[in-house]
Coordinates of C-alpha atoms in Angstrom, one line a residue:
M1 CA 58.1 162.9 100.0
M2 CA 59.6 162.2 102.6
E3 CA 62.3 164.0 103.7
S4 CA 65.1 162.9 105.7
N5 CA 67.0 164.3 108.6
K6 CA 70.3 164.8 108.9
L7 CA 72.3 164.7 112.8
N8 CA 74.7 167.2 112.7
T9 CA 77.8 165.8 114.4
T10 CA 79.8 168.7 114.0
M11 CA 81.0 170.7 117.7
T12 CA 81.9 173.7 118.1
S13 CA 85.1 174.4 119.7
S14 CA 82.9 175.7 123.2
E15 CA 80.8 172.6 123.0
K16 CA 83.7 170.2 123.0
F17 CA 85.6 172.0 125.3
A18 CA 82.3 172.0 127.3
V19 CA 82.2 168.2 126.7
D20 CA 86.0 167.4 127.6
N21 CA 85.6 169.6 131.6
A22 CA 82.5 167.6 131.2
V23 CA 84.8 164.6 130.8
N24 CA 87.5 165.3 133.1
N25 CA 85.4 166.5 136.1
F26 CA 83.5 163.0 136.2
N27 CA 86.6 161.1 135.6
K28 CA 88.5 162.8 138.4
A29 CA 86.0 162.3 140.8
N30 CA 85.7 158.1 140.0
T31 CA 87.2 155.5 142.4
V32 CA 89.6 153.6 141.2
N33 CA 90.3 150.6 143.1
G34 CA 88.7 152.1 146.0
R35 CA 90.8 155.2 146.1
T36 CA 89.9 158.5 145.1
A37 CA 91.9 160.5 143.5
S38 CA 93.8 163.9 145.2
Q39 CA 95.1 166.2 144.1
Q40 CA 97.1 166.8 147.3
L41 CA 99.4 164.2 149.0
G42 CA 99.1 163.6 152.4
K43 CA 101.1 161.8 155.5
D44 CA 100.1 158.8 154.4
D45 CA 101.5 159.7 150.4
F46 CA 104.7 160.7 151.8
L47 CA 105.2 157.6 154.5
K48 CA 104.8 155.6 151.6
L49 CA 107.6 157.3 149.4
L50 CA 109.6 156.8 152.4
I51 CA 109.4 152.9 152.9
T52 CA 109.3 152.5 149.2
Q53 CA 112.5 154.5 149.4
L54 CA 113.7 152.3 152.1
S55 CA 112.8 148.8 150.4
N56 CA 114.6 149.5 147.1
Q57 CA 117.8 151.7 148.3
D58 CA 121.3 150.0 146.8
P59 CA 122.7 148.0 149.8
T60 CA 126.3 149.0 148.5
N61 CA 124.9 152.7 148.6
P62 CA 122.4 152.8 151.8
M63 CA 121.0 156.1 152.3
E64 CA 123.3 158.8 154.2
D65 CA 121.5 158.8 157.4
T66 CA 121.5 162.9 157.7
Q67 CA 118.8 162.3 154.9
F68 CA 116.6 160.1 156.3
I69 CA 116.8 162.3 160.1
A70 CA 115.9 164.9 157.5
Q71 CA 112.6 163.3 155.9
M72 CA 111.9 162.0 158.8
A73 CA 111.6 165.4 160.3
Q74 CA 109.9 166.6 157.4
F75 CA 106.8 163.5 157.9
S76 CA 107.0 165.1 161.5
S77 CA 106.1 168.6 160.7
L78 CA 103.6 167.4 158.0
E79 CA 101.5 165.6 160.5
Q80 CA 101.8 168.1 163.4
M81 CA 100.1 170.5 160.2
T82 CA 97.9 168.0 159.7
N83 CA 97.0 168.1 162.9
M84 CA 96.0 171.2 163.3
N85 CA 94.5 171.6 160.2
E86 CA 91.9 169.1 162.3
S87 CA 92.1 171.3 165.4
F88 CA 91.3 174.5 163.0
N89 CA 88.5 172.9 161.6
K90 CA 87.1 171.6 164.7
M91 CA 87.6 175.1 166.4
A92 CA 85.7 176.2 163.1
A93 CA 82.3 174.1 163.7
M94 CA 81.8 175.3 167.3
I95 CA 82.1 178.7 166.7
N96 CA 79.9 178.4 163.8
S97 CA 77.5 176.2 166.1
S98 CA 78.0 178.5 168.8
Q99 CA 77.2 181.5 166.5
A100 CA 73.9 179.4 165.4
A101 CA 72.7 178.6 168.7
A102 CA 72.9 182.0 169.6
T103 CA 70.0 182.7 166.9
I104 CA 67.2 180.6 168.6
G105 CA 64.8 182.7 169.8
R106 CA 65.7 185.6 167.9
T107 CA 64.1 187.2 164.9
V108 CA 66.1 187.4 161.7
D109 CA 66.0 188.6 158.0
I110 CA 67.4 185.3 156.2
D111 CA 68.1 185.9 151.9
V112 CA 66.7 183.7 149.7
G113 CA 67.0 184.2 146.4
D114 CA 65.8 187.0 145.2
T115 CA 63.6 188.0 148.8
T116 CA 64.1 187.9 152.2
A117 CA 61.7 186.0 155.0
R118 CA 62.1 187.3 158.1
G119 CA 61.3 184.7 161.3
V120 CA 61.9 183.4 164.4
V121 CA 64.7 181.1 164.6
E122 CA 63.2 177.7 166.4
A123 CA 66.3 175.0 165.8
T124 CA 69.3 175.1 165.2
T125 CA 71.4 171.8 163.7
M126 CA 75.3 171.9 164.9
G127 CA 78.7 170.7 163.2
S128 CA 81.2 172.6 160.4
Q129 CA 77.9 174.0 158.3
P130 CA 75.1 174.3 160.9
Q131 CA 71.2 175.8 160.3
V132 CA 68.5 177.2 161.6
M133 CA 65.0 176.6 161.6
V134 CA 62.7 179.8 160.7
N135 CA 59.2 179.2 159.9
G136 CA 59.7 175.3 159.6
M137 CA 62.8 175.4 157.3
Y138 CA 66.1 175.0 157.9
Y139 CA 68.0 177.4 155.8
D140 CA 72.1 177.7 155.7
L141 CA 73.5 180.0 158.5
D142 CA 75.3 182.4 155.9
K143 CA 72.0 182.9 155.0
I144 CA 71.2 185.5 157.8
K145 CA 71.3 189.1 156.8
A146 CA 70.0 190.4 160.3
V147 CA 69.5 189.4 163.4
Y148 CA 67.3 191.7 166.1
G149 CA 67.2 191.2 169.8
Y150 CA 64.6 189.9 171.7

């Protein structure tokens, strides 16, 4: 006698939550018309809103010049903050690269999961996430737990 196997199609609330989270994360990561979804407004978005506002204003009741000047000042401020943020990111990348380069030729302890590996730094990569080569393998700079003198 052959017994039929029934599939249980009922999900628990925790399984449903996990699936919903996975679907939401996947949908947020997808691109629409070549654009990726963003949770932040940037200077381009602000400028598009301003242009749309000017294009669609009532000709008999245009935006007051004080409002326009205030919005342009906000746009200028946003652009300056964006440029400053880019400069800080570049500076952080240079500092990280400099820290990595300073370890060349030194003995270091590297955190490798639940153990520690020791070796001499042979080379480094540059950029915002520099890596060091120890014993022929590249490791992230933040994996270094100790640096020893010459």
